[in-house]
Short mmCIF file of C-alpha atoms in Angstrom, two decimals:
data_model
loop_
_atom_site.label_atom_id
_atom_site.label_comp_id
_atom_site.label_asym_id
_atom_site.label_seq_id
_atom_site.Cartn_x
_atom_site.Cartn_y
_atom_site.Cartn_z
CA GLN Q 1 26.91 21.10 5.73
CA SER Q 2 25.51 23.71 8.12
CA ALA Q 3 23.40 26.59 6.89
CA LEU Q 4 25.64 29.14 8.65
CA THR Q 5 29.41 29.08 8.24
CA GLN Q 6 31.75 29.38 11.21
CA PRO Q 7 35.47 28.70 11.53
CA ALA Q 8 36.08 25.26 12.98
CA SER Q 9 38.46 26.54 15.61
CA VAL Q 10 39.96 29.67 17.12
CA SER Q 11 42.46 30.12 19.91
CA GLY Q 12 43.84 32.83 22.11
CA SER Q 13 45.86 33.38 25.24
CA PRO Q 14 44.39 34.48 28.55
CA GLY Q 15 43.64 38.20 28.49
CA GLN Q 16 43.52 38.41 24.72
CA SER Q 17 40.46 38.99 22.52
CA ILE Q 18 39.10 36.70 19.84
CA THR Q 19 36.35 37.04 17.28
CA ILE Q 20 34.24 34.27 15.78
CA SER Q 21 32.48 34.94 12.49
CA CYS Q 22 29.18 33.51 11.30
CA THR Q 23 28.25 33.89 7.65
CA GLY Q 24 24.78 33.27 6.32
CA SER Q 25 22.59 34.77 3.64
CA THR Q 26 19.95 37.40 3.00
CA SER Q 27 17.40 34.78 4.12
CA ASP Q 28 18.73 34.50 7.64
CA VAL Q 29 21.63 36.51 9.13
CA GLY Q 30 21.12 39.39 6.71
CA ASP Q 31 17.34 39.43 6.99
CA TYR Q 32 16.55 40.64 10.50
CA ASN Q 33 18.56 41.09 13.72
CA TYR Q 34 17.64 37.63 14.96
CA VAL Q 35 21.14 36.23 15.45
CA SER Q 36 21.98 34.53 18.72
CA TRP Q 37 25.14 32.88 20.06
CA TYR Q 38 25.36 29.82 22.31
CA GLN Q 39 28.20 28.49 24.44
CA GLN Q 40 28.46 24.75 25.01
CA HIS Q 41 30.90 23.06 27.33
CA PRO Q 42 31.58 19.34 26.77
CA GLY Q 43 28.66 17.18 27.82
CA LYS Q 44 26.56 20.19 28.76
CA ALA Q 45 23.54 21.92 27.30
CA PRO Q 46 23.99 25.06 25.20
CA LYS Q 47 23.67 28.41 26.98
CA VAL Q 48 22.69 31.65 25.27
CA MET Q 49 25.41 34.32 25.41
CA ILE Q 50 24.10 36.89 22.90
CA TYR Q 51 20.65 37.43 21.39
CA ASP Q 52 19.32 39.75 18.72
CA VAL Q 53 22.87 40.30 17.44
CA THR Q 54 24.13 42.52 20.25
CA ASN Q 55 22.18 41.86 23.45
CA ARG Q 56 23.52 40.03 26.50
CA PRO Q 57 21.18 38.12 28.82
CA SER Q 58 21.47 39.03 32.48
CA GLY Q 59 24.28 37.13 34.10
CA VAL Q 60 26.46 36.93 30.99
CA SER Q 61 29.79 38.68 31.31
CA ASP Q 62 30.23 41.96 29.45
CA ARG Q 63 33.39 40.44 27.98
CA PHE Q 64 31.03 38.90 25.41
CA SER Q 65 29.77 41.14 22.63
CA GLY Q 66 28.10 40.69 19.26
CA SER Q 67 27.84 42.57 16.01
CA LYS Q 68 26.64 42.14 12.45
CA SER Q 69 27.51 43.49 9.02
CA GLY Q 70 25.45 42.37 6.07
CA ASN Q 71 25.21 38.58 6.06
CA THR Q 72 27.98 38.06 8.62
CA ALA Q 73 27.58 38.17 12.39
CA SER Q 74 30.45 38.12 14.86
CA LEU Q 75 31.01 37.18 18.48
CA THR Q 76 33.89 38.84 20.30
CA ILE Q 77 35.22 37.63 23.61
CA SER Q 78 37.61 40.02 25.31
CA GLY Q 79 39.89 39.32 28.25
CA LEU Q 80 39.90 35.59 27.53
CA GLN Q 81 39.64 33.35 30.57
CA ALA Q 82 40.19 29.62 30.91
CA GLU Q 83 36.47 29.02 31.50
CA ASP Q 84 35.67 30.51 28.10
CA GLU Q 85 37.11 27.38 26.46
CA ALA Q 86 34.06 25.77 24.85
CA ASP Q 87 32.20 25.32 21.58
CA TYR Q 88 30.32 28.34 20.28
CA TYR Q 89 27.37 28.21 17.90
CA CYS Q 90 25.65 31.02 16.06
CA SER Q 91 21.99 30.74 15.16
CA SER Q 92 19.56 32.73 13.07
CA TYR Q 93 15.81 32.70 12.76
CA ARG Q 94 14.42 32.40 9.23
CA SER Q 95 11.15 34.31 9.20
CA SER Q 96 10.19 33.16 5.71
CA SER Q 97 9.96 29.53 6.85
CA THR Q 98 9.58 29.81 10.63
CA SER Q 99 12.72 27.82 11.22
CA TRP Q 100 16.10 28.22 12.84
CA VAL Q 101 19.52 27.54 11.41
CA PHE Q 102 22.76 27.00 13.28
CA GLY Q 103 26.39 27.31 12.36
CA GLY Q 104 28.65 24.28 12.46
CA GLY Q 105 30.24 25.46 15.69
CA THR Q 106 33.63 26.90 16.62
CA LYS Q 107 35.90 25.28 19.17
CA LEU Q 108 37.60 27.96 21.27
CA THR Q 109 40.88 26.95 22.85
CA VAL Q 110 42.40 29.14 25.54
CA LEU Q 111 46.13 28.55 25.30
CA GLU H 1 14.22 27.78 38.99
CA VAL H 2 13.35 27.39 35.32
CA GLN H 3 14.07 23.79 34.35
CA LEU H 4 13.58 21.45 31.41
CA VAL H 5 14.17 17.72 31.80
CA GLU H 6 14.08 15.38 28.81
CA SER H 7 13.45 11.65 28.94
CA GLY H 8 12.57 8.77 26.65
CA GLY H 9 15.79 8.33 24.74
CA GLY H 10 17.38 4.96 24.13
CA LEU H 11 18.42 2.39 21.54
CA VAL H 12 15.98 1.68 18.73
CA GLN H 13 16.27 -0.28 15.50
CA PRO H 14 16.08 1.44 12.10
CA GLY H 15 12.45 1.87 11.13
CA GLY H 16 11.37 1.90 14.76
CA SER H 17 9.63 4.54 16.84
CA LEU H 18 10.37 6.44 20.02
CA ARG H 19 8.58 9.15 22.01
CA LEU H 20 10.61 11.79 23.80
CA SER H 21 9.24 13.85 26.67
CA CYS H 22 10.32 17.13 28.19
CA ALA H 23 9.06 18.10 31.64
CA ALA H 24 8.99 21.83 32.32
CA SER H 25 8.99 23.56 35.69
CA GLY H 26 9.61 26.96 37.21
CA PHE H 27 7.67 28.97 34.62
CA ILE H 28 4.23 29.25 33.07
CA PHE H 29 4.64 26.56 30.43
CA SER H 30 1.49 27.48 28.54
CA SER H 31 2.86 30.97 27.82
CA TYR H 32 5.86 29.82 25.80
CA SER H 33 6.52 28.24 22.45
CA MET H 34 8.88 25.28 22.59
CA ASN H 35 11.40 23.61 20.32
CA TRP H 36 13.40 20.44 19.85
CA VAL H 37 17.05 20.72 18.75
CA ARG H 38 19.34 17.76 18.16
CA GLN H 39 23.08 17.17 18.10
CA ALA H 40 24.66 14.12 16.51
CA PRO H 41 27.74 12.77 18.34
CA GLY H 42 30.63 15.17 17.80
CA LYS H 43 28.57 17.35 15.49
CA GLY H 44 26.76 20.68 15.61
CA LEU H 45 23.29 21.75 16.63
CA ILE H 46 20.35 21.19 14.29
CA TRP H 47 16.89 22.64 14.84
CA VAL H 48 14.22 19.94 14.59
CA SER H 49 10.77 21.29 15.41
CA TYR H 50 8.71 24.12 16.90
CA ILE H 51 5.30 24.27 18.55
CA SER H 52 3.42 27.40 19.58
CA SER H 53 2.20 27.95 23.13
CA HIS H 54 -1.28 26.54 22.50
CA SER H 55 -0.35 24.11 19.72
CA ASP H 56 -1.84 26.32 17.01
CA SER H 57 1.29 26.12 14.90
CA THR H 58 3.94 23.48 14.36
CA TYR H 59 6.97 23.52 12.10
CA TYR H 60 9.58 20.92 11.20
CA ALA H 61 12.99 20.67 9.61
CA ASP H 62 12.79 19.09 6.17
CA SER H 63 14.86 16.12 7.38
CA VAL H 64 12.15 15.01 9.83
CA LYS H 65 8.97 16.26 8.17
CA GLY H 66 6.40 13.49 7.86
CA ARG H 67 8.25 11.26 10.34
CA PHE H 68 8.32 13.30 13.56
CA THR H 69 5.39 14.92 15.38
CA ILE H 70 5.75 17.57 18.06
CA SER H 71 3.02 18.01 20.64
CA ARG H 72 2.46 19.37 24.13
CA ASP H 73 0.16 19.02 27.11
CA ASN H 74 -0.05 22.34 28.94
CA ALA H 75 -1.98 20.76 31.79
CA LYS H 76 0.98 18.45 32.41
CA ASN H 77 3.67 21.07 31.62
CA SER H 78 5.09 18.65 29.10
CA LEU H 79 6.48 18.70 25.57
CA TYR H 80 6.72 15.62 23.37
CA LEU H 81 8.39 14.44 20.19
CA GLN H 82 6.99 11.33 18.52
CA MET H 83 9.64 9.92 16.21
CA ASN H 84 8.66 7.29 13.62
CA SER H 85 10.54 5.59 10.78
CA LEU H 86 13.81 6.27 12.55
CA ARG H 87 17.06 6.23 10.58
CA GLY H 88 20.71 6.01 11.54
CA GLU H 89 21.13 9.70 10.84
CA ASP H 90 18.57 10.47 13.56
CA THR H 91 21.09 9.31 16.16
CA ALA H 92 21.70 12.34 18.38
CA VAL H 93 21.20 13.98 21.71
CA TYR H 94 17.80 15.65 21.61
CA TYR H 95 17.34 18.86 23.56
CA CYS H 96 14.12 20.64 24.34
CA ALA H 97 14.46 24.41 24.49
CA ARG H 98 12.11 27.20 25.44
CA LYS H 99 11.67 29.94 22.89
CA THR H 100 11.83 33.37 24.47
CA SER H 101 9.60 36.30 23.53
CA GLY H 102 12.20 36.89 20.86
CA HIS H 103 13.80 34.34 18.58
CA TRP H 104 16.36 32.66 20.79
CA PHE H 105 16.27 29.66 23.06
CA ASP H 106 16.62 29.79 26.81
CA PRO H 107 16.92 27.58 28.71
CA TRP H 108 17.78 24.20 27.25
CA GLY H 109 17.30 20.84 28.88
CA GLN H 110 20.21 18.49 29.56
CA GLY H 111 19.29 16.35 26.55
CA THR H 112 18.37 12.71 25.97
CA LEU H 113 20.36 10.39 23.70
CA VAL H 114 18.63 8.54 20.88
CA THR H 115 20.63 5.81 19.16
CA VAL H 116 19.26 4.24 15.99
CA SER H 117 21.12 1.04 15.25
CA SER H 118 20.52 -2.64 14.57
#
């Protein structure tokens, strides 16, 4: 059982928007703005898409955005494209124990 | 180009040991903290261990504490994970990942597969 809770799967059609939730606790997601999101294609290494809840690294499409409310963070992908089909993982730093926790992952299917 | 390349994975019997390596290039290795993250087949990501830039601090997930040891050699631009008393549940792809100035990981290596089985 993962420390952070994500839906197992989400789907959407090309051009649509989807949102993936990530629920933690006051010890991680709700503690500081240290939530990040990773995209992982099959057989590949994870790639950071969002860091510190809302920030996009250079090179990541502005179709990806993040937010947080209380103990739940969210990743929104707008204008879905076929190449967005992948697994997405949220992660949070736990300052009290200098550790990181991940969600169980969400499989995004582009219909 | 910033690059991390893991090696050292393979098949090991329960109770055995293995040492993973991660070769870094394209950045000043000694300026960054590093981590190991693992992923069991078909499962999610699990953080394993952290080491500060000059090895002053190390941290471990409870599941590996006392069995795994993280270390680094800044002169060789290399990160290591010594894994002892291996169990079936340690079977996973092990990734090394650079910790940024913040609290996220970028980049990640391509991973090395460790299989613990008799």
